[in-house]
Each structure stands twice: as C-alpha cells, then as structure tokens.
CSV table of C-alpha atoms and ligand atoms in Angstrom, one decimal:
chain,number,residue,atom,x,y,z
H,723,MET,CA,0.0,0.0,0.0
H,724,ARG,CA,1.2,3.5,-0.8
H,725,PRO,CA,2.0,6.0,2.1
H,726,VAL,CA,-0.7,8.6,2.9
H,727,PRO,CA,0.3,11.9,1.3
H,728,VAL,CA,0.2,14.8,3.7
H,729,ILE,CA,0.6,18.6,3.6
H,730,LEU,CA,2.5,19.9,6.6
H,731,VAL,CA,1.1,23.4,7.6
H,732,GLY,CA,3.8,25.2,9.7
H,733,TYR,CA,7.4,24.3,9.8
H,734,GLY,CA,8.5,25.9,13.1
H,735,ARG,CA,9.6,24.1,16.3
H,736,MET,CA,6.9,21.4,16.3
H,737,GLY,CA,6.4,21.3,12.6
H,738,ARG,CA,10.0,20.3,12.2
H,739,VAL,CA,9.5,17.5,14.8
H,740,HIS,CA,6.6,16.3,12.6
H,741,GLY,CA,8.6,16.6,9.4
H,742,LEU,CA,11.6,14.6,10.7
H,743,SER,CA,9.3,12.1,12.4
H,744,SER,CA,7.5,11.4,9.1
H,745,LEU,CA,10.9,10.3,7.6
H,746,ARG,CA,11.1,7.6,10.3
H,747,HIS,CA,8.1,5.7,8.9
H,748,PRO,CA,8.0,6.4,5.1
H,749,ASP,CA,5.8,3.4,4.4
H,750,ASP,CA,2.9,5.1,6.3
H,751,MET,CA,3.1,8.7,5.5
H,752,GLU,CA,4.8,11.0,3.1
H,753,VAL,CA,5.0,14.8,3.4
H,754,VAL,CA,4.4,15.9,-0.1
H,755,ALA,CA,4.2,19.7,0.6
H,756,VAL,CA,5.0,22.2,3.3
H,757,VAL,CA,3.1,25.5,3.8
H,758,ASP,CA,4.8,28.2,5.7
H,759,PRO,CA,5.0,32.0,5.1
H,760,SER,CA,8.5,32.2,6.5
H,761,ASP,CA,11.4,31.9,4.0
H,762,ASP,CA,13.7,30.5,6.8
H,763,ALA,CA,11.2,27.8,7.7
H,764,ARG,CA,10.7,26.7,4.1
H,765,ARG,CA,14.5,26.6,3.7
H,766,ARG,CA,14.8,24.4,6.7
H,767,ALA,CA,12.0,22.1,5.5
H,768,ARG,CA,13.7,21.8,2.1
H,769,ALA,CA,17.0,20.8,3.7
H,770,ASP,CA,15.3,18.3,6.0
H,771,LEU,CA,12.8,16.8,3.6
H,772,GLY,CA,14.5,17.1,0.2
H,773,ASP,CA,13.6,18.6,-3.2
H,774,GLY,CA,10.7,16.2,-3.7
H,775,THR,CA,8.7,18.1,-1.1
H,776,ALA,CA,6.9,21.1,-2.7
H,777,MET,CA,7.0,24.4,-0.8
H,778,TYR,CA,4.1,26.9,-0.5
H,779,THR,CA,3.3,30.1,1.3
H,780,ASP,CA,-0.5,29.7,0.8
H,781,LEU,CA,-2.5,26.7,2.0
H,782,ASN,CA,-5.4,27.2,-0.5
H,783,GLU,CA,-3.0,27.1,-3.4
H,784,CYS,CA,-1.3,24.0,-1.9
H,785,LEU,CA,-4.7,22.2,-1.4
H,786,CYS,CA,-5.6,22.8,-5.1
H,787,ARG,CA,-2.3,21.4,-6.3
H,788,HIS,CA,-2.2,18.3,-4.0
H,789,GLU,CA,-5.6,16.7,-4.5
H,790,GLY,CA,-6.2,13.9,-2.0
H,791,ALA,CA,-3.4,14.9,0.5
H,792,ALA,CA,-4.4,15.0,4.2
H,793,CYS,CA,-3.2,17.8,6.4
H,794,LEU,CA,-1.0,18.1,9.5
H,795,VAL,CA,-1.7,21.5,11.0
H,796,VAL,CA,1.3,22.7,13.1
H,797,SER,CA,1.0,26.5,12.7
H,798,PRO,CA,0.6,28.8,15.8
H,799,THR,CA,-2.4,27.8,17.8
H,800,ASN,CA,-4.4,31.0,17.0
H,801,LEU,CA,-4.2,30.1,13.3
H,802,HIS,CA,-5.3,26.5,13.7
H,803,ALA,CA,-9.0,27.2,13.1
H,804,GLY,CA,-8.5,28.8,9.7
H,805,ALA,CA,-6.2,26.1,8.4
H,806,VAL,CA,-8.4,23.2,9.7
H,807,ARG,CA,-11.5,24.7,8.3
H,808,ALA,CA,-9.9,25.2,4.8
H,809,ALA,CA,-8.6,21.7,4.8
H,810,LEU,CA,-12.0,20.1,5.9
H,811,ASN,CA,-13.8,22.3,3.3
H,812,ALA,CA,-11.5,20.9,0.7
H,813,GLY,CA,-12.4,17.4,1.8
H,814,ARG,CA,-9.2,16.5,3.6
H,815,SER,CA,-8.7,14.7,6.9
H,816,VAL,CA,-6.7,16.7,9.4
H,817,PHE,CA,-4.3,16.0,12.3
H,818,CYS,CA,-4.1,19.3,14.3
H,819,GLU,CA,-1.6,20.0,17.1
H,820,LYS,CA,-3.0,20.7,20.5
H,821,PRO,CA,-5.1,22.6,21.4
H,822,LEU,CA,-7.5,22.4,18.4
H,823,THR,CA,-8.4,26.1,18.9
H,824,LEU,CA,-8.5,28.7,21.7
H,825,ASP,CA,-12.3,29.1,21.2
H,826,GLN,CA,-14.6,26.2,22.2
H,827,ALA,CA,-17.5,27.3,20.0
H,828,GLU,CA,-15.1,27.3,17.1
H,829,SER,CA,-13.8,23.8,18.0
H,830,VAL,CA,-17.3,22.5,18.2
H,831,ALA,CA,-18.1,24.0,14.8
H,832,LEU,CA,-15.0,22.2,13.3
H,833,LEU,CA,-16.0,19.0,15.0
H,834,ASP,CA,-19.4,19.2,13.3
H,835,LEU,CA,-17.9,20.0,10.0
H,836,ALA,CA,-15.6,17.0,10.2
H,837,GLU,CA,-18.3,14.7,11.3
H,838,HIS,CA,-20.8,15.8,8.6
H,839,ALA,CA,-18.1,15.4,5.9
H,840,GLU,CA,-17.0,12.0,7.4
H,841,LEU,CA,-13.4,13.2,7.7
H,842,ILE,CA,-10.9,12.6,10.5
H,843,LEU,CA,-10.0,15.4,12.9
H,844,GLN,CA,-7.3,14.1,15.2
H,845,THR,CA,-5.6,16.2,17.9
H,846,GLY,CA,-2.0,16.2,19.1
H,847,PHE,CA,-2.1,14.8,22.6
H,848,TYR,CA,1.0,12.7,21.9
H,849,ARG,CA,1.2,11.3,25.4
H,850,ARG,CA,-1.8,9.0,24.6
H,851,HIS,CA,0.3,7.2,22.0
H,852,SER,CA,3.4,6.8,24.2
H,853,PRO,CA,4.0,3.2,25.4
H,854,THR,CA,5.2,4.7,28.7
H,855,TRP,CA,2.0,6.5,29.5
H,856,ARG,CA,-0.1,3.6,28.1
H,857,LEU,CA,1.6,1.2,30.5
H,858,ALA,CA,0.9,3.6,33.4
H,859,ARG,CA,-2.7,3.8,32.4
H,860,ASP,CA,-3.1,0.0,31.9
H,861,THR,CA,-1.5,-0.5,35.3
H,862,LEU,CA,-3.9,2.0,37.0
H,863,ARG,CA,-6.9,0.6,35.2
H,864,SER,CA,-6.0,-3.0,36.2
H,865,GLY,CA,-6.7,-2.0,39.8
H,866,THR,CA,-3.2,-2.9,41.0
H,867,ILE,CA,-2.9,0.3,43.1
H,868,GLY,CA,-6.5,0.5,44.0
H,869,ARG,CA,-8.5,3.7,43.5
H,870,PRO,CA,-6.5,6.7,42.5
H,871,VAL,CA,-6.3,9.2,45.3
H,872,LEU,CA,-3.8,11.7,43.9
H,873,LEU,CA,-2.2,12.2,40.5
H,874,ARG,CA,0.7,14.6,40.3
H,875,LEU,CA,1.5,15.6,36.7
H,876,SER,CA,4.4,17.8,35.8
H,877,GLN,CA,5.7,19.6,32.7
H,878,TRP,CA,8.8,21.7,32.9
H,879,ASP,CA,10.6,22.8,29.7
H,880,ALA,CA,14.3,23.2,29.6
H,881,GLU,CA,14.2,26.8,28.3
H,882,ALA,CA,11.9,29.7,28.9
H,883,SER,CA,9.0,29.6,26.4
H,884,ALA,CA,8.9,31.9,23.4
H,885,ALA,CA,6.9,35.1,23.9
H,886,ASP,CA,4.2,33.9,21.5
H,887,VAL,CA,3.5,30.7,23.5
H,888,LEU,CA,2.9,32.8,26.6
H,889,ASP,CA,0.8,35.3,24.7
H,890,PRO,CA,-2.9,34.5,25.5
H,891,ASP,CA,-3.9,35.6,22.0
H,892,VAL,CA,-1.4,33.3,20.2
H,893,GLY,CA,-0.4,30.2,22.1
H,894,GLY,CA,-3.0,30.7,24.9
H,895,GLY,CA,-0.4,31.2,27.7
H,896,LEU,CA,1.3,28.6,29.9
H,897,ILE,CA,-1.9,27.1,31.4
H,898,VAL,CA,-3.2,26.4,27.9
H,899,ASP,CA,-0.1,25.6,26.0
H,900,PHE,CA,1.4,23.3,28.6
H,901,GLY,CA,-1.6,22.5,30.7
H,902,VAL,CA,-3.9,21.0,28.1
H,903,HIS,CA,-1.5,18.0,27.9
H,904,GLU,CA,-1.7,17.3,31.6
H,905,PHE,CA,-5.5,18.0,31.8
H,906,ASP,CA,-6.1,15.6,29.0
H,907,LEU,CA,-3.8,13.0,30.9
H,908,LEU,CA,-5.9,13.4,34.0
H,909,LEU,CA,-9.1,12.5,32.1
H,910,TRP,CA,-7.5,9.8,30.0
H,911,LEU,CA,-5.7,8.1,32.8
H,912,THR,CA,-8.6,8.0,35.2
H,913,GLY,CA,-11.7,8.0,33.0
H,914,ASP,CA,-13.1,10.6,35.4
H,915,SER,CA,-14.1,14.2,34.6
H,916,VAL,CA,-12.6,17.2,36.4
H,917,GLU,CA,-15.3,19.0,38.3
H,918,HIS,CA,-13.6,22.0,40.0
H,919,VAL,CA,-10.1,23.5,39.9
H,920,ARG,CA,-8.0,26.0,41.9
H,921,SER,CA,-4.8,27.6,40.7
H,922,ALA,CA,-1.8,29.4,42.1
H,923,GLY,CA,0.9,31.0,39.9
H,924,ARG,CA,4.0,33.2,39.9
H,925,SER,CA,5.6,35.3,37.2
H,926,LEU,CA,9.4,35.0,36.8
H,927,ASP,CA,10.0,38.0,39.1
H,928,GLY,CA,8.2,36.1,41.9
H,929,GLN,CA,5.0,38.2,41.8
H,930,PRO,CA,1.5,36.6,41.9
H,931,ALA,CA,0.5,35.9,38.4
H,932,THR,CA,-2.5,36.4,36.2
H,933,SER,CA,-3.6,34.1,33.4
H,934,ALA,CA,-2.0,36.5,30.9
H,935,ARG,CA,1.3,36.6,32.7
H,936,VAL,CA,2.2,33.3,34.4
H,937,GLU,CA,5.4,31.4,34.2
H,938,THR,CA,5.1,28.9,37.1
H,939,CYS,CA,1.8,27.4,38.0
H,940,VAL,CA,0.0,24.8,40.1
H,941,VAL,CA,-3.5,23.7,39.4
H,942,VAL,CA,-5.4,21.4,41.8
H,943,ALA,CA,-8.2,19.5,40.1
H,944,GLU,CA,-11.1,17.7,41.9
H,945,LEU,CA,-11.9,14.5,40.0
H,946,SER,CA,-15.4,13.1,39.7
H,947,GLY,CA,-14.1,9.7,41.1
H,948,GLY,CA,-13.0,11.4,44.4
H,949,GLY,CA,-9.3,11.8,43.6
H,950,LEU,CA,-7.2,14.9,43.2
H,951,GLY,CA,-5.0,16.0,40.4
H,952,VAL,CA,-2.1,18.3,41.0
H,953,VAL,CA,-0.6,19.8,37.8
H,954,ASP,CA,2.6,21.8,38.0
H,955,LEU,CA,3.9,23.7,35.0
H,956,GLY,CA,7.0,25.8,34.4
H,957,THR,CA,10.1,26.4,32.4
H,958,GLY,CA,13.8,27.0,32.6
H,959,VAL,CA,15.1,23.7,34.2
H,960,ARG,CA,17.9,23.7,31.6
H,961,TYR,CA,18.8,19.9,31.7
H,962,ASP,CA,15.9,18.8,29.4
H,963,ASP,CA,12.2,19.1,28.8
H,964,ASP,CA,10.9,17.2,31.9
H,965,VAL,CA,7.5,15.5,31.8
H,966,ARG,CA,6.7,13.2,34.7
H,967,GLY,CA,3.9,11.8,36.8
H,968,GLU,CA,3.0,10.0,39.9
H,969,ILE,CA,-0.3,8.2,40.7
H,970,ALA,CA,-1.0,7.5,44.3
H,971,GLY,CA,-3.8,4.9,44.9
H,972,THR,CA,-5.3,3.3,47.9
H,973,LEU,CA,-3.0,0.2,47.4
H,974,GLY,CA,0.2,1.7,46.0
H,975,ARG,CA,1.8,4.1,43.6
H,976,ILE,CA,2.9,4.4,40.0
H,977,PHE,CA,5.9,6.6,39.1
H,978,VAL,CA,6.3,7.7,35.5
H,979,GLU,CA,9.4,9.3,34.0
H,980,THR,CA,10.1,10.2,30.4
H,981,ILE,CA,13.8,11.3,30.6
H,982,PRO,CA,16.4,10.2,29.8
H,983,HIS,CA,14.0,7.5,28.6
H,984,GLY,CA,10.6,6.2,29.6
H,985,SER,CA,10.2,4.3,32.8
H,986,VAL,CA,7.3,3.1,34.9
H,987,VAL,CA,7.9,2.0,38.5
H,988,LEU,CA,5.2,0.3,40.5
H,989,GLY,CA,5.2,0.5,44.3
H,990,ASP,CA,2.8,-1.7,46.3
H,991,SER,CA,2.9,-4.3,49.2
H,992,GLY,CA,5.4,-6.2,47.1
H,993,GLY,CA,7.9,-3.3,47.2
H,994,LEU,CA,9.1,-1.2,44.4
H,995,ARG,CA,9.8,-2.6,40.9
H,996,SER,CA,10.3,-1.4,37.3
H,997,LEU,CA,7.6,-2.5,34.9
H,998,GLU,CA,8.7,-3.8,31.5
H,999,LEU,CA,8.0,-1.5,28.6
H,1000,PRO,CA,7.4,-2.9,25.1
H,1001,HIS,CA,10.4,-2.5,22.8
H,1002,SER,CA,10.5,0.7,20.8
H,1003,GLU,CA,12.9,1.5,17.9
H,1004,GLU,CA,13.0,5.1,19.2
H,1005,PRO,CA,14.1,5.4,22.8
H,1006,ALA,CA,13.0,9.1,23.3
H,1007,VAL,CA,9.5,9.1,24.7
H,1008,PHE,CA,8.5,12.3,22.9
H,1009,THR,CA,9.8,11.3,19.4
H,1010,ASP,CA,8.5,7.8,19.7
H,1011,ALA,CA,5.0,9.0,20.6
H,1012,VAL,CA,4.9,11.6,17.8
H,1013,ILE,CA,5.8,8.8,15.3
H,1014,ARG,CA,3.1,6.6,16.7
H,1015,GLU,CA,0.4,9.4,16.6
H,1016,GLN,CA,1.3,10.0,13.0
H,1017,GLN,CA,1.0,6.3,12.3
H,1018,ALA,CA,-2.4,6.3,14.0
H,1019,PHE,CA,-3.5,9.2,11.8
H,1020,ALA,CA,-2.2,7.5,8.6
H,1021,ARG,CA,-4.0,4.3,9.6
H,1022,ALA,CA,-7.3,6.2,10.3
H,1023,VAL,CA,-7.1,8.0,6.9
H,1024,MET,CA,-6.2,4.8,5.1
H,1025,CYS,CA,-8.9,2.7,6.7
H,1026,ARG,CA,-11.5,5.5,7.0
H,1027,SER,CA,-11.8,4.7,10.7
H,1028,THR,CA,-12.0,7.1,13.6
H,1029,ALA,CA,-9.2,9.0,15.2
H,1030,SER,CA,-8.2,9.3,18.8
H,1031,PRO,CA,-7.7,11.7,20.6
H,1032,ASP,CA,-10.1,13.9,18.7
H,1033,ALA,CA,-11.7,17.3,18.8
H,1034,ARG,CA,-13.8,16.5,21.9
H,1035,ASP,CA,-10.7,15.7,23.9
H,1036,SER,CA,-9.2,19.1,23.0
H,1037,ILE,CA,-12.4,20.8,24.0
H,1038,ARG,CA,-12.6,19.0,27.3
H,1039,ALA,CA,-9.0,19.8,28.2
H,1040,MET,CA,-9.5,23.5,27.1
H,1041,LEU,CA,-12.6,23.8,29.4
H,1042,ILE,CA,-10.3,22.8,32.3
H,1043,ALA,CA,-7.6,25.2,31.2
H,1044,GLU,CA,-10.2,28.0,31.0
H,1045,ALA,CA,-11.5,27.3,34.5
H,1046,ALA,CA,-7.9,27.1,35.8
H,1047,MET,CA,-7.2,30.6,34.3
H,1048,LYS,CA,-10.3,32.0,35.8
H,1049,SER,CA,-9.3,30.7,39.2
H,1050,LEU,CA,-5.8,32.3,38.9
H,1051,ASP,CA,-7.4,35.6,37.9
H,1052,GLU,CA,-9.7,35.4,40.9
H,1053,GLY,CA,-6.8,34.8,43.4
H,1054,GLY,CA,-7.2,31.0,43.6
H,1055,SER,CA,-11.0,30.7,43.9
H,1056,ARG,CA,-12.6,27.3,43.4
H,1057,VAL,CA,-14.0,27.3,39.9
H,1058,ARG,CA,-16.5,24.7,38.4
H,1059,VAL,CA,-15.5,23.2,35.1
H,1060,PRO,CA,-18.6,23.6,32.9
H,1061,ASP,CA,-19.9,20.9,30.5
H,1062,HIS,CA,-20.0,22.0,26.9
H,1063,PRO,CA,-23.4,21.7,25.3
H,1064,GLY,CA,-21.7,21.0,22.0
H,1065,LEU,CA,-20.2,17.8,23.4
H,1066,ALA,CA,-23.5,16.2,24.4
H,1067,MET,CA,-23.3,13.8,21.4
H,1068,GLY,CA,-20.0,12.2,22.3
Y,2109,LIG,N1,2.4,18.3,21.1
Y,2109,LIG,C1,3.4,19.0,21.6
Y,2109,LIG,O1,4.0,18.6,22.6
Y,2109,LIG,C2,3.7,20.4,21.1
Y,2109,LIG,C3,4.9,21.0,21.3
Y,2109,LIG,C4,5.2,22.2,20.8
Y,2109,LIG,C5,4.2,22.9,20.1
Y,2109,LIG,N2,3.0,22.3,19.9
Y,2109,LIG,C6,1.9,23.0,19.1
Y,2109,LIG,O2,2.4,23.2,17.8
Y,2109,LIG,C7,1.9,24.4,17.2
Y,2109,LIG,C8,3.1,25.2,16.7
Y,2109,LIG,O3,4.0,25.5,17.8
Y,2109,LIG,P1,5.5,25.8,17.5
Y,2109,LIG,O4,6.1,25.9,18.8
Y,2109,LIG,O5,6.0,24.9,16.5
Y,2109,LIG,O6,5.4,27.3,16.9
Y,2109,LIG,P2,6.5,28.1,16.0
Y,2109,LIG,O7,6.2,29.5,16.2
Y,2109,LIG,O8,7.9,27.6,16.3
Y,2109,LIG,O9,6.2,27.6,14.5
Y,2109,LIG,C9,5.0,28.0,13.9
Y,2109,LIG,C10,5.3,28.0,12.4
Y,2109,LIG,O10,4.1,28.3,11.7
Y,2109,LIG,C11,4.4,29.2,10.6
Y,2109,LIG,N3,3.2,29.9,10.3
Y,2109,LIG,C12,2.8,31.1,10.7
Y,2109,LIG,N4,1.6,31.4,10.0
Y,2109,LIG,C13,1.4,30.4,9.2
Y,2109,LIG,C14,0.3,30.1,8.3
Y,2109,LIG,N5,-0.7,31.0,8.1
Y,2109,LIG,N6,0.3,29.0,7.6
Y,2109,LIG,C15,1.3,28.1,7.8
Y,2109,LIG,N7,2.3,28.3,8.7
Y,2109,LIG,C16,2.3,29.4,9.4
Y,2109,LIG,C17,5.5,30.1,11.2
Y,2109,LIG,O11,6.2,30.8,10.2
Y,2109,LIG,C18,6.4,29.1,12.0
Y,2109,LIG,O12,7.3,28.5,11.1
Y,2109,LIG,C19,1.2,25.1,18.4
Y,2109,LIG,O13,-0.2,24.8,18.2
Y,2109,LIG,C20,1.7,24.4,19.6
Y,2109,LIG,O14,0.7,24.3,20.7
Y,2109,LIG,C21,2.7,21.1,20.3
C-alpha cells in the first residue's frame, strides 16, 4: 500500500518535529508539501525533507495542487481554526496540534464540519500514543494500586517559552499551551471528569501571576471519582524538557518518568519494581509518541476509521484550562469546570 500523502502546515519548532518524524516511517506517511510563510522555515524544510517536497506560502493554493493529500496542522495555535476549516472544506482529513483552537464554540463547529463530511480530525495529545504513559494507564486501570487518590503531573521545559507561546492571543499562555497535555492526561488516565479547579501561579519575578502573565503554576483539580489531580507547569530547568507523573492509589503508587528514557515503576505491598515496557525502535518518549500518533493518523485516513484523541478531547482539556485561568485571575478561587453543550453527542 502507498503511504498517505500529507501537507504539513507550519514548519516551526513542532512542525520540524513532525517533518523529521515522518521520515522515520516512510511506508505510512509522506510529506508531499509544506506550507509556511517564513522563508527560513521553508529553507529548513527543504534541507530536511528534500527537493521532492513542494513548498508553498499559501494553504489554499497547496490544497488545489495536491488533490487527496491529508493535512498536518502545526501552525501557531491562534491560526489552527482557519487552516483546519480550509482543509476540511477541501475534503481533507486533518491532524491538528494541541489545542485544536482557543475558542470552544469554534472547536465544536470544526468537529461538526468534520463529522458531517465524514473526515478525520485528530488532535495532538501525543502522550496518549506513548507506550510509557499507556503502560501507566493500563496498570492503573488494572486495579493494582486500587482507587486513584492523587495524580501529580508535571511539565517543565528546559528553556523559557517563546513570547508567542505565553501570549494569551497566540499560544494561549502557559496554562493552555502546557496545561492541556496534563489536563487531558488526568481525564484519559482515570476516565473521570474534572469538576472543580483552583490555581496558584507566579511570574518569573516572583510576583503573583494572572492568566495573561504566568510562568510557574500549580492547578489542583477535583476529579469526579473522588481523587485529586495536581498539575505543575514551568520552564527553565535547563537539563531537558521534563515531563513526569506519579499516581497514588489506595493500594500503592505508579511513578512515570520520560527522561532520559521512559520508565514506569510500581510500588505496592510487594515493594518497588520497574515494569517492563514494550520494545521501541525510538528510545526518546517524545519522538516515539509523535511517530506513533502520525502512524495512527495515517491508519485512520487509510482505513476511513475514527481517530483518537479527537476534537472532543481538545475541547474537554480546554474547558479545564479556562477554569484554571479563571481561578488564577480570581486569586485562587474554586471554579467549576462547565460541561460544553456541543459535546453532548459524544
Ligand atoms: N504536542 C506538543 O508537545 C507540542 C509541542 C510544541 C508545540 N506544539 C503545538 O504546535 C503548534 C506550533 O507550535 P510551534 O512551537 O512549532 O510554533 P512556532 O512558532 O515555532 O512555529 C510555527 C510555524 O508556523 C508558521 N506559520 C505562521 N503562520 C502560518 C500560516 N498562516 N500557515 C502556515 N504556517 C504558518 C511560522 O512561520 C512558523 O514557522 C502550536 O499549536 C503548539 O501548541 C505542540
């Protein structure tokens, strides 16, 4: 079978990760074109992907020239909606980086558009495709550590984020850009919903933060199953991008680390022991998971099946992020996470 042809929209930091990852499984997916208005980004894409990949500055022109190609949308978050809508209107299935959009009504409209057109709209919560996180989830769901009491999920980048990531109008700010991964993990690991949140944050000068200006943050989430989630987010640890978690249950604990490679340690009445992860060709948890999410997308497009995670997962994580930002702006008040009427069908 021939690889699924894809158009890569945006060749910045994460777009390049997707471009290079696609080269690792050429039988599943081929980047036939890159769209990016930046000359530097297109130059980098040409150097990485070769002369066989066409370069465009305009998505609509590219869609006309590459009939049948699906889209990977990796442009800045505030531009996702326009690109996803154009691709869906052109009859293309879409993988879109997280979060789908910054506006939940807009995300619901895109979800409807994809469903009516019977097209795939997958979102980029890569952790769900990581064997490390999947093993942690399977272990939790097997009941080995009993009922989850507290989940501590942590994301700290090596370097300070670019200004646009922290800009509420572009990347959504720290609680959105980093937090949606962890909020989605809380939901996916436990199968619970998040009912209320409280947040505390600091800016880099140590002052209390607002959602528009926060560089270190803790969000406490009350889960419908009775457990608590504690999500901490920050930057500047220098050694690496550090993503980790710990799940305390009534009968034990699961410890998850992703650097220097994935590890899952179980602690229970039998003591502490490392659980065996399935073999991966790619040792880095992040790259391995991105390759696997691309493979899942290619399979879904090829087999006309459904994609996971999807637009609903992005909307649910964003509703938690919005409540966490409200809490921060209200000085740490307890804020209810609303249901979204547009999600009633799924
Ligand atoms: N899954 C993850 O862990 C992860 C990690 C990083 C970023 N992301 C997501 O990836 C997306 C991009 O983030 P980034 O850090 O790569 O940003 P970035 O600013 O490094 O790159 C964005 C690229 O998009 C290009 N661009 C701007 N306007 C465009 C347009 N109209 N059409 C096509 N391209 C356009 C820019 O020139 C730039 O090259 C964001 O949504 C972010 O949330 C996800």
